[in-house]
XYZ file of C-alpha atoms in Angstrom:
727
model
C 42.864 24.498 10.472
C 41.973 21.183 10.997
C 39.720 21.386 7.780
C 42.394 22.571 5.650
C 45.114 19.956 7.154
C 42.647 16.959 6.466
C 41.495 18.714 3.004
C 45.294 18.514 2.471
C 45.959 14.905 3.550
C 42.839 14.293 0.941
C 43.581 15.529 -1.715
C 42.295 17.944 -3.203
C 38.595 16.920 -4.036
C 38.174 16.181 -0.204
C 39.234 18.897 0.598
C 37.206 21.473 -1.776
C 34.059 18.657 -0.492
C 34.871 20.032 3.001
C 36.117 23.418 2.793
C 32.421 23.546 1.819
C 31.412 22.952 5.674
C 33.834 24.926 7.199
C 32.833 28.324 5.816
C 28.444 26.298 6.200
C 26.722 28.279 9.423
C 24.905 25.164 8.884
C 24.794 22.270 11.628
C 27.129 19.280 9.727
C 24.865 16.288 11.360
C 21.750 18.254 9.938
C 23.917 18.963 6.386
C 23.904 15.122 6.938
C 20.126 14.531 7.093
C 19.547 16.876 4.561
C 22.061 15.251 1.844
C 19.994 11.400 2.877
C 16.353 13.410 2.609
C 16.921 14.739 -0.637
C 18.230 10.676 -1.697
C 15.030 9.515 -0.485
C 13.210 12.104 -1.950
C 13.912 11.762 -5.253
C 16.192 14.515 -5.761
C 13.520 16.849 -5.994
C 13.214 20.010 -7.479
C 13.639 22.053 -5.003
C 15.532 25.896 -4.373
C 18.967 24.756 -3.209
C 18.685 21.716 -2.520
C 21.395 19.135 -3.632
C 22.189 16.178 -2.342
C 25.968 15.990 -1.085
C 27.515 18.904 1.248
C 25.247 22.905 0.552
C 24.423 24.859 3.840
C 20.598 24.809 4.007
C 20.247 27.772 6.496
C 22.996 30.212 4.832
C 21.782 29.641 1.496
C 18.067 29.166 3.085
C 17.144 25.605 1.233
C 12.914 26.108 0.121
C 10.926 25.014 2.396
C 13.487 24.904 5.140
C 13.749 27.912 8.583
C 16.423 27.423 11.289
C 18.097 29.067 14.100
C 21.230 30.090 15.409
C 23.395 26.968 13.015
C 20.865 23.878 13.959
C 17.152 23.454 11.101
C 14.267 23.058 13.092
C 11.599 23.209 10.902
C 10.897 21.077 7.801
C 7.604 22.332 5.782
C 7.216 20.975 2.202
C 4.090 20.796 2.216
C 2.111 19.746 -1.270
C 4.723 19.702 -3.193
C 4.699 16.901 -5.018
C 6.952 15.271 -3.780
C 7.304 11.511 -4.009
C 10.481 8.226 -3.498
C 10.357 7.341 0.370
C 11.676 7.838 4.169
C 14.504 6.332 6.024
C 15.440 5.767 9.636
C 18.329 9.200 8.884
C 15.553 11.929 9.891
C 17.140 11.123 13.014
C 20.245 12.651 12.468
C 18.520 15.896 12.792
C 19.307 17.811 16.561
C 16.506 20.734 17.015
C 14.013 20.060 14.625
C 10.703 21.416 16.316
C 8.463 20.523 12.957
C 8.498 18.470 10.109
C 5.525 18.011 7.173
C 4.757 16.596 4.450
C 1.569 16.909 3.829
C 0.005 15.923 1.169
C 2.519 15.523 -1.411
C 3.106 11.663 -3.121
C 5.972 10.392 -0.648
C 5.466 6.169 -0.162
C 7.083 3.616 1.783
C 6.629 2.929 5.419
C 6.864 5.451 8.494
C 9.975 5.576 9.620
C 10.751 4.165 12.937
C 13.323 5.957 14.033
C 12.247 10.313 14.455
C 13.773 13.025 16.071
C 12.676 13.339 20.238
C 12.934 16.725 19.653
C 9.818 17.848 17.591
C 6.607 18.942 18.398
C 4.889 19.049 14.904
C 4.911 16.001 12.279
C 2.186 15.702 9.520
C 3.490 13.242 7.490
C -1.020 13.769 5.796
C -2.658 13.124 2.081
C 0.267 10.543 1.180
C 1.172 6.927 0.305
C 3.344 5.390 3.471
C 1.799 1.984 4.018
C 3.078 -0.363 6.725
C 1.685 0.327 10.042
C 1.760 3.082 12.760
C 5.205 2.858 14.432
C 4.839 1.524 17.493
C 8.256 3.348 18.468
C 5.909 7.039 18.974
C 5.777 6.471 22.441
C 9.127 8.339 22.172
C 8.545 11.210 21.010
C 7.839 13.059 24.842
C 7.669 16.492 23.186
C 4.867 16.127 21.160
C 2.010 18.459 20.357
C 0.570 17.328 16.572
C 0.247 14.573 14.969
C -1.106 13.912 12.300
C -0.924 10.899 9.414
C -4.410 11.037 8.218
C -6.196 9.767 4.489
C -1.988 7.044 3.463
C -2.491 3.426 3.162
C -1.461 1.676 6.790
C -2.518 -0.715 8.150
C -2.958 -3.049 11.485
C -3.935 -1.806 15.173
C -3.719 1.316 16.084
C 0.370 1.181 18.892
C -0.785 1.108 22.576
C 1.919 3.916 22.865
C 1.069 7.037 24.719
C 1.517 5.973 27.627
C 4.128 9.774 27.910
C 2.914 12.276 25.191
C 0.682 14.034 27.795
C 1.514 17.307 24.582
C -0.645 16.243 22.341
C -3.582 18.525 22.043
C -3.828 16.976 18.210
C -4.063 13.078 16.779
C -6.225 12.580 13.088
C -5.113 8.600 11.818
C -8.111 9.321 9.553
C -8.654 7.839 6.310
C -7.016 4.615 6.432
C -7.627 0.542 6.886
C -6.575 0.574 10.183
C -7.960 -1.618 12.113
C -8.237 -3.301 15.972
C -9.713 -2.032 18.930
C -8.343 1.469 20.781
C -4.874 0.756 22.953
C -5.553 0.908 26.830
C -3.225 4.016 26.051
C -4.761 6.875 24.723
C -6.071 7.154 28.202
C -3.192 8.761 29.195
C -3.817 12.281 26.595
C -3.882 14.071 29.253
C -3.787 17.828 27.198
C -5.965 15.541 23.695
C -7.974 18.817 22.495
C -9.299 16.791 19.280
C -8.915 13.314 17.847
C -10.208 12.286 14.080
C -10.638 8.604 13.600
C -13.057 8.277 11.067
C -12.895 6.317 7.845
C -11.076 3.539 9.119
C -11.613 -0.003 10.964
C -11.154 0.403 13.876
C -13.233 -1.575 16.450
C -14.040 -2.283 20.072
C -15.828 0.220 22.747
C -15.190 4.109 23.706
C -13.837 3.780 27.126
C -10.804 4.562 26.424
C -11.756 8.239 26.174
C -14.921 9.237 28.212
C -12.526 11.119 30.412
C -9.433 13.124 28.305
C -10.567 16.744 27.486
C -11.372 15.995 23.773
C -13.761 18.999 22.290
C -13.092 17.400 18.398
C -13.840 13.830 17.867
C -14.687 11.986 15.052
C -15.223 8.611 15.067
C -17.115 8.064 12.180
C -17.649 5.403 9.087
C -15.819 2.390 11.563
C -17.206 -0.307 13.815
C -16.713 0.958 17.415
C -19.801 -0.790 18.234
C -21.386 -0.787 22.882
C -23.096 1.903 24.141
C -21.471 4.559 23.908
C -20.411 7.289 26.822
C -22.686 9.944 28.657
C -19.446 11.965 28.716
C -19.040 11.929 25.217
C -22.361 13.339 24.601
C -20.935 16.783 26.062
C -17.610 16.816 23.407
C -18.974 20.161 22.011
C -18.177 18.643 17.966
C -18.859 14.935 18.100
C -19.507 12.573 14.848
C -20.220 9.097 15.355
C -22.323 7.663 12.507
C -21.628 4.600 9.782
C -20.879 2.291 13.524
C -23.210 -0.247 14.855
C -23.179 1.395 18.171
C -25.695 -0.409 20.186
C -29.107 2.758 20.687
C -28.718 2.311 24.328
C -25.783 4.970 26.060
C -23.978 4.485 29.524
C -26.177 5.913 31.796
C -25.501 8.759 33.742
C -24.890 8.624 38.496
C -28.867 8.633 38.892
C -29.722 12.741 40.076
C -32.491 13.681 41.958
C -36.172 14.487 40.479
C -37.619 17.219 40.443
C -41.009 16.619 42.243
C -43.885 17.101 39.383
C -46.049 20.441 39.905
C -48.547 17.442 41.508
C -46.049 16.208 43.760
C -45.211 20.918 45.212
C -46.783 21.869 48.010
C -49.602 25.799 47.085
C -48.789 28.378 48.013
C -51.256 28.993 50.918
C -49.738 25.764 52.084
C -47.346 25.369 54.099
C -44.544 23.744 55.939
C -45.852 21.902 59.119
C -49.162 21.201 56.667
C -46.417 19.293 54.792
C -46.107 17.186 57.440
C -48.635 16.902 59.324
C -50.796 17.009 57.157
C -52.566 14.581 55.760
C -51.496 12.287 53.391
C -52.025 12.877 49.097
C -52.306 9.251 48.031
C -53.638 11.568 44.585
C -50.083 12.706 44.515
C -47.680 9.285 43.350
C -50.626 7.768 41.490
C -51.841 11.008 39.244
C -47.634 11.063 38.358
C -47.548 8.006 36.962
C -50.974 8.522 35.680
C -49.812 11.507 33.305
C -46.831 9.572 31.922
C -48.522 6.303 31.339
C -51.013 8.738 29.320
C -48.809 10.491 26.840
C -46.743 7.123 26.733
C -49.850 5.814 25.519
C -50.797 8.297 23.916
C -47.914 9.017 21.277
C -47.136 4.617 20.957
C -50.868 4.313 19.844
C -50.132 7.165 17.309
C -46.809 5.444 15.795
C -48.343 2.020 15.798
C -51.143 3.826 13.451
C -49.608 5.916 11.563
C -46.956 2.768 10.389
C -50.042 0.352 9.744
C -51.591 3.153 7.254
C -48.039 3.632 6.086
C -48.266 -0.078 5.662
C -50.940 -0.319 4.073
C -51.040 2.681 1.780
C -47.913 1.326 0.890
C -49.072 -2.369 0.501
C -52.195 -1.194 -2.105
C -50.031 0.424 -4.444
C -47.973 -1.753 -4.424
C -51.001 -4.209 -5.961
C -51.723 -2.074 -8.121
C -48.553 -1.432 -10.079
C -47.559 -4.815 -10.087
C -51.441 -4.928 -11.731
C -50.093 -2.690 -14.231
C -47.448 -4.170 -15.427
C -48.918 -7.535 -15.615
C -50.774 -5.938 -17.691
C -47.779 -3.781 -19.420
C -46.578 -7.716 -20.003
C -49.291 -9.435 -21.607
C -50.098 -6.304 -24.248
C -46.454 -6.597 -25.027
C -46.142 -10.554 -25.478
C -49.087 -10.651 -27.432
C -47.189 -9.288 -30.342
C -46.324 -12.500 -31.839
C -50.365 -14.364 -32.108
C -53.034 -12.397 -31.654
C -53.671 -9.630 -29.138
C -55.546 -10.822 -26.926
C -57.570 -8.013 -24.442
C -54.901 -5.726 -22.561
C -55.773 -6.548 -18.563
C -55.250 -2.389 -18.895
C -58.535 -2.481 -18.832
C -59.679 -4.308 -15.618
C -60.371 -1.579 -13.829
C -63.146 -0.821 -16.086
C -65.139 -4.107 -16.283
C -68.557 -4.649 -13.788
C -66.400 -7.300 -11.421
C -68.659 -7.352 -8.420
C -65.923 -7.729 -5.513
C -66.278 -12.297 -5.195
C -64.661 -11.792 -9.593
C -62.298 -9.086 -8.079
C -60.803 -11.579 -5.904
C -60.682 -14.122 -8.122
C -59.056 -12.424 -9.987
C -56.465 -11.097 -8.099
C -55.093 -13.951 -6.984
C -55.535 -14.946 -10.839
C -53.015 -11.851 -11.279
C -50.662 -13.030 -7.997
C -50.475 -17.119 -9.299
C -49.552 -15.697 -12.375
C -46.389 -13.614 -11.338
C -45.114 -16.064 -9.193
C -45.288 -18.480 -11.832
C -43.495 -15.913 -14.685
C -40.549 -14.676 -11.583
C -40.071 -18.621 -10.814
C -39.289 -19.018 -15.118
C -37.117 -15.633 -14.993
C -34.757 -16.763 -11.992
C -35.191 -20.746 -13.388
C -33.635 -19.436 -16.967
C -31.261 -17.326 -15.033
C -30.189 -19.746 -13.287
C -29.457 -21.360 -15.684
C -28.026 -19.193 -17.411
C -24.822 -18.309 -15.061
C -24.631 -22.560 -15.124
C -23.841 -22.245 -18.694
C -21.778 -19.003 -18.716
C -19.515 -19.403 -15.752
C -17.020 -20.502 -17.998
C -17.123 -17.764 -20.228
C -16.963 -15.588 -16.428
C -13.215 -16.309 -16.486
C -13.075 -14.489 -19.783
C -14.896 -10.818 -18.847
C -11.262 -10.243 -16.221
C -8.472 -10.729 -18.923
C -9.566 -8.001 -20.917
C -7.081 -5.849 -22.956
C -5.803 -1.850 -22.351
C -8.610 -0.523 -24.268
C -11.458 0.779 -22.916
C -14.219 -2.006 -24.189
C -16.361 0.181 -26.533
C -13.142 1.228 -28.473
C -11.065 -2.226 -29.602
C -7.826 -2.686 -31.109
C -8.837 -2.383 -34.944
C -6.531 -5.374 -35.601
C -8.388 -7.527 -32.042
C -11.924 -8.746 -33.459
C -13.768 -9.981 -30.155
C -14.630 -13.175 -32.375
C -10.652 -13.646 -32.336
C -10.584 -14.105 -28.628
C -10.029 -17.601 -27.975
C -12.036 -19.308 -24.163
C -10.109 -20.961 -22.491
C -12.613 -23.983 -21.921
C -12.329 -24.609 -17.531
C -13.952 -27.067 -14.791
C -17.145 -25.047 -13.776
C -15.509 -24.768 -9.446
C -11.695 -23.948 -11.112
C -13.841 -21.245 -13.427
C -15.594 -20.317 -10.002
C -12.231 -20.383 -8.293
C -10.370 -18.310 -10.712
C -13.141 -15.779 -11.050
C -13.397 -14.823 -7.391
C -9.688 -14.962 -6.948
C -9.205 -12.404 -10.007
C -12.146 -10.101 -8.729
C -10.288 -9.527 -5.548
C -7.360 -9.096 -7.231
C -8.459 -6.551 -9.111
C -10.395 -4.369 -5.982
C -7.204 -4.610 -4.053
C -4.795 -3.159 -6.868
C -4.184 -1.595 -9.422
C -2.608 -3.923 -11.800
C -3.592 -4.491 -15.005
C -4.314 -8.331 -16.221
C -3.398 -8.438 -20.309
C -5.443 -11.318 -22.716
C -2.575 -13.728 -24.798
C -4.133 -12.076 -28.343
C -3.219 -8.276 -26.204
C -0.018 -8.834 -25.271
C 0.610 -10.802 -28.950
C -0.060 -7.491 -30.496
C 2.436 -5.744 -28.398
C 5.323 -7.487 -29.162
C 4.249 -8.525 -32.879
C 3.665 -12.188 -31.561
C 6.891 -12.123 -29.021
C 9.237 -12.114 -32.464
C 12.506 -12.795 -32.051
C 13.065 -9.033 -32.919
C 11.551 -8.014 -29.524
C 13.052 -10.537 -27.702
C 15.080 -8.861 -24.891
C 16.224 -11.918 -23.154
C 16.292 -14.753 -21.034
C 16.007 -15.757 -17.340
C 16.768 -18.022 -15.171
C 12.438 -17.887 -14.607
C 11.879 -17.639 -18.419
C 12.335 -15.405 -20.899
C 11.480 -11.660 -21.615
C 10.545 -9.547 -24.454
C 9.312 -6.061 -24.974
C 6.619 -5.038 -26.136
C 4.973 -1.470 -27.033
C 1.542 0.134 -26.830
C -0.734 1.784 -29.194
C 0.563 5.031 -26.904
C 4.229 4.348 -27.277
C 4.403 3.189 -23.655
C 7.207 0.348 -23.488
C 6.779 -2.458 -21.337
C 9.187 -5.736 -20.134
C 6.959 -9.020 -20.525
C 8.262 -11.821 -18.668
C 7.052 -15.513 -20.589
C 7.225 -17.863 -17.082
C 9.190 -20.902 -18.134
C 7.463 -24.422 -17.968
C 9.670 -25.564 -14.186
C 8.128 -22.093 -12.804
C 4.879 -22.525 -14.065
C 5.054 -26.472 -12.574
C 5.807 -24.517 -8.710
C 2.801 -22.932 -8.008
C -1.798 -23.660 -8.843
C -3.611 -21.179 -10.174
C -4.788 -19.576 -6.780
C -0.822 -19.811 -5.105
C -0.043 -17.794 -8.881
C -2.794 -15.269 -7.985
C -1.471 -14.987 -4.729
C 1.628 -14.199 -6.076
C 0.550 -11.249 -8.921
C -1.922 -9.866 -5.447
C 2.082 -9.938 -3.454
C 4.160 -8.917 -5.272
C 1.645 -5.417 -6.597
C 2.756 -4.468 -3.335
C 5.829 -4.384 -3.775
C 5.832 -0.208 -4.277
C 9.565 1.451 -4.422
C 11.892 3.772 -6.421
C 14.250 1.617 -6.747
C 12.093 -1.368 -7.259
C 10.482 -1.872 -11.043
C 7.073 -2.403 -11.107
C 4.742 -4.100 -11.485
C 1.605 -3.199 -14.216
C -0.351 -6.573 -14.652
C -0.042 -9.990 -15.365
C -2.034 -12.674 -17.786
C -3.429 -15.135 -17.011
C -4.677 -17.958 -19.732
C -4.681 -20.665 -21.745
C -2.665 -23.020 -19.306
C -0.070 -19.955 -19.830
C 1.422 -17.347 -17.404
C 2.917 -14.488 -18.107
C 4.432 -10.549 -15.965
C 4.333 -7.731 -17.481
C 7.027 -4.075 -15.896
C 8.455 -1.387 -16.059
C 10.773 -1.601 -19.173
C 14.220 -0.397 -19.798
C 15.638 1.286 -23.002
C 19.295 2.033 -21.066
C 19.482 -1.626 -20.223
C 21.038 -3.665 -17.369
C 23.849 -3.138 -15.415
C 25.381 -5.530 -16.030
C 25.433 -4.649 -19.502
C 26.962 -1.193 -19.061
C 29.659 -2.397 -17.346
C 30.421 -5.760 -19.708
C 29.123 -4.614 -22.623
C 28.252 -1.661 -23.415
C 30.904 0.927 -24.129
C 29.306 3.561 -24.136
C 26.933 3.582 -21.342
C 30.418 2.188 -19.379
C 32.046 5.575 -19.462
C 29.210 7.223 -18.097
C 29.863 5.425 -15.008
C 31.906 7.643 -12.969
C 33.153 6.379 -8.838
C 30.109 8.773 -7.996
C 27.793 7.291 -10.760
C 28.610 3.634 -8.827
C 28.256 4.536 -5.126
C 24.707 5.526 -6.107
C 24.177 3.254 -8.252
C 25.433 0.806 -5.036
C 22.786 2.016 -2.648
C 20.081 2.186 -4.887
C 20.403 -1.247 -5.160
C 20.725 -1.058 -1.207
C 18.025 0.405 -0.369
C 15.620 -1.639 -2.533
C 17.523 -4.319 -0.146
C 17.015 -2.391 2.913
C 12.932 -2.542 1.519
C 11.778 -6.540 1.074
C 14.186 -6.860 4.164
C 12.903 -4.554 6.482
C 9.810 -3.182 5.609
C 7.839 -5.606 3.471
C 6.418 -7.576 6.333
C 6.496 -10.470 6.321
C 10.495 -9.822 4.612
C 11.137 -10.990 0.680
C 14.448 -12.342 -0.153
C 15.109 -11.963 -3.520
C 16.882 -14.642 -4.129
C 18.420 -13.851 -7.633
C 20.122 -10.195 -6.960
C 22.585 -10.442 -10.276
C 24.087 -7.412 -12.144
C 21.810 -8.083 -14.818
C 18.935 -7.815 -12.414
C 19.374 -4.331 -12.089
C 17.571 -1.823 -14.673
C 19.571 1.273 -15.223
C 17.255 3.884 -16.078
C 17.480 7.699 -17.856
C 19.328 8.967 -15.736
C 21.876 5.578 -13.846
C 19.438 4.889 -10.637
C 19.049 1.426 -10.021
C 15.259 -0.360 -10.128
C 16.468 -3.788 -9.103
C 14.015 -6.347 -10.855
C 12.842 -9.926 -10.013
C 11.308 -9.186 -6.190
C 9.402 -10.740 -5.341
C 9.733 -13.614 -7.476
C 11.503 -16.718 -4.898
C 8.069 -18.431 -5.159
C 8.651 -19.411 -8.300
C 11.836 -21.046 -7.977
C 11.884 -22.534 -3.524
C 11.061 -25.898 -4.334
C 12.342 -28.683 -5.572
C 14.022 -28.601 -9.154
C 13.959 -24.970 -10.336
C 15.656 -24.557 -6.899
C 18.239 -26.156 -7.343
C 18.492 -25.290 -10.673
C 18.683 -21.497 -9.075
C 20.778 -22.651 -6.484
C 23.325 -24.433 -9.105
C 22.997 -20.889 -11.125
C 24.223 -18.343 -8.931
C 27.090 -20.571 -7.870
C 27.836 -20.731 -11.572
C 27.083 -16.676 -12.024
C 30.083 -16.605 -8.745
C 26.587 -14.764 -7.274
C 25.647 -18.043 -4.603
C 25.739 -17.644 -0.895
C 28.285 -20.979 0.308
C 25.468 -21.931 2.462
C 23.708 -22.766 -1.135
C 25.192 -25.004 -0.877
C 23.268 -26.758 2.233
C 20.117 -25.690 0.452
C 20.308 -22.747 2.642
C 18.510 -18.773 1.203
C 18.211 -16.008 4.031
C 18.888 -12.541 3.391
C 22.273 -12.804 4.537
C 22.258 -14.773 1.628
C 21.013 -12.201 -0.566
C 23.534 -9.381 1.274
C 26.665 -11.854 -0.291
C 25.393 -11.652 -3.303
C 24.880 -7.678 -3.115
C 29.055 -7.469 -2.455
C 28.946 -9.228 -4.805
C 27.573 -6.686 -7.158
C 29.883 -3.461 -5.476
C 33.085 -5.741 -6.447
C 31.603 -5.685 -10.068
C 31.412 -1.907 -10.020
C 34.463 -1.635 -7.985
C 36.820 -3.767 -10.458
C 34.997 -3.790 -13.644
C 34.957 -6.931 -13.196
C 32.637 -10.189 -14.391
C 31.268 -11.745 -11.784
C 32.630 -15.567 -12.935
C 34.663 -15.118 -16.158
C 36.239 -18.335 -17.473
C 38.080 -15.865 -20.267
C 40.913 -15.086 -17.302
C 43.007 -17.587 -15.920
C 42.223 -19.914 -13.174
C 42.468 -18.349 -10.094
C 41.130 -15.136 -11.336
C 37.657 -16.358 -12.693
C 36.799 -16.155 -9.619
C 35.421 -12.967 -9.144
C 34.762 -13.145 -5.024
C 37.928 -15.093 -4.425
C 40.273 -13.379 -7.157
C 39.584 -10.258 -4.894
C 39.161 -10.932 -1.576
C 43.195 -10.866 -0.127
C 43.669 -7.583 -2.092
C 40.593 -5.700 -0.181
C 42.739 -4.689 2.548
C 46.158 -4.096 1.062
C 46.378 0.182 -0.646
C 48.750 -1.033 -2.907
C 46.769 -3.938 -4.244
C 43.291 -1.617 -3.776
C 44.045 0.142 -6.119
C 45.122 -1.665 -8.946
C 41.902 -3.600 -8.561
C 40.054 -1.091 -9.488
C 38.240 -0.994 -12.695
C 40.708 0.638 -15.470
C 38.180 3.496 -17.364
C 38.089 5.228 -13.937
C 41.175 6.667 -14.492
C 41.297 7.776 -10.698
C 39.008 9.968 -10.614
C 38.276 8.257 -6.944
C 38.935 9.855 -3.435
C 41.732 6.826 -2.174
C 39.357 6.953 1.755
C 36.019 6.998 -0.096
C 38.074 3.321 -1.614
C 39.048 1.638 1.273
C 35.374 2.140 2.779
C 34.033 1.245 -0.606
C 36.129 -1.682 -0.160
C 35.417 -2.435 3.385
C 31.753 -2.900 2.514
C 32.391 -5.183 0.380
C 34.575 -7.411 2.512
C 31.442 -7.475 4.728
C 29.096 -7.987 2.588
C 30.506 -11.005 0.942
C 31.677 -13.469 4.694
C 32.411 -16.689 5.068
C 29.505 -17.346 7.811
C 26.054 -15.258 7.411
C 25.745 -13.847 10.491
C 28.538 -12.257 10.240
C 28.379 -10.439 7.617
C 25.742 -6.743 8.406
C 21.974 -6.230 7.279
C 21.425 -4.016 4.662
C 19.703 -0.468 6.745
C 24.103 -1.010 7.906
C 25.120 -0.921 4.771
C 22.468 1.605 3.406
C 24.464 3.994 6.421
C 27.479 3.759 5.220
C 26.812 4.151 1.823
C 25.398 7.582 2.724
C 27.991 8.266 5.222
C 30.274 8.233 2.107
C 28.481 10.634 -0.806
């Protein structure tokens, strides 16, 4: 009855939504957690899963197990899932097991996890960042598997109270540092896998654990191996620079040797009172010494014999190779007598020695000349080395027909600069999947940056559409001179390396770059649907598709992108240019934020002043920009302006309107808390198709985001939570 009364008060639409909870078997808090998980995993095509409402227990959602009304298990291993995880996992009230292994989930591991967890597996995914310190709160955990991801940093000292943990697997990551002392508190740990990381230090902290399976292969552990670890049934330690010695165990009593044992006929009294036998200690040491010396002599003889044999074979091989070179080298002149017949000539011993010395001298001379030629060749080609990194996308064996190799222009630069750029580029290519384009290739793909391929002009430069031979479309941002002047070559390559690591479902994917002939270009994914600005203010057809729920989802997607930049990336990334024209839409009208990580291109001097003025001119600039201050809270202000655009359908700054309505924020703020004025602000294209309560909550979020003082604006994570509650 309470649900029906609330539905009557809120309207038929809300009533229909809440009635589903009245008849549902699942705890409403678990339903909210499942809806949030569905959204963060990019709406996986799993049986029964929906992003709003539903009854996971009653409808038997795929991978979900329940006890009575609570979800107790999520088993979704190997389901080809993507997206990321958010902190809403903590909303599960009674969950015991979460298995999301062997998928494609990225982002960081949530810091807030259900305290009831006993088994937690994220193995075989694409998680990055560090292992969260908050694991210390999971006191009931018995199984933890985070192996085969991209985790970095050290293992946190967070195992003090995890006395129930029996299996821990952190292998196959990029973890570094020493083992934390709290690992010694894992009194129930039987299996520990740390292989294929970059861990250092000693293993002393593990020696008192009840381990049956320990794998530390391929790390950087050093020092002696504790003797107790050698008793572990399955102990693997290859690929570490351990000392050859081991920590000695406490001294044990040496059993008497046969020479020291009494004979059967000898009574204890005779041994005690009989004459001393000086041969006994002498014979014990003599036997040991004789055996040791004999073994050492044999080993030395074998090693010396092997060395002599290898040396002799190597000399014979060198003589034969020299003979072949002389034989092959005579093709331009008269053919000399081949040296390969040397063994059959009747040299005496002195002649043989002289001949060997002559051959050795010639070989050294030839090797010296070869090294000199190679050195000169490398110096001559150093200027060209950088261009080897700017290859087109096609395989080298099959260059595009319209792009002959002889038309690629080599950029003449100083050797030192070439070395710096080459080494930076090589390290960049080895550490990321970013592609490197040439100017000639991008000219081909953009039809020489023609006007018909021109997409738009931004604060950093012009954007062009590029079409690859396989039909894939890309967006090429050609940085203007002001953006180029902000950074040196090395700083630009560092920027490229940084933005190549930004990976999120709601952020435009960075594909590659070009750095050639004084030009700098950035290549991203291309979105044919266009920008949110176009959808709201230019394209009427897409505008009609922006229902109220679609607008909430767009706001949520953009907020998730900012949350990733502000709170997941370390150090935090400030967007600095957050506008509706920098929010792209995919075919499902999901938000993807562009220009992420490009703030350094406009963070100093005239570029900073220009970007600040443009933001203010467009109506997105926070008040503190006038003081030269820009923080994450400034991004939150700009986000609030974008939400106002979604609410009203108006531009952030519209000169065509009357003076009092040109600035969207100034016009809207006084109306956000009056229900009648608020209803009059809503985009007319919605035709009233929105819940009044949802509208009020949306307006409340906007009001907090556009507060004048930055400290009164909420963090983006709080905005994400508020928007999730509206879905």
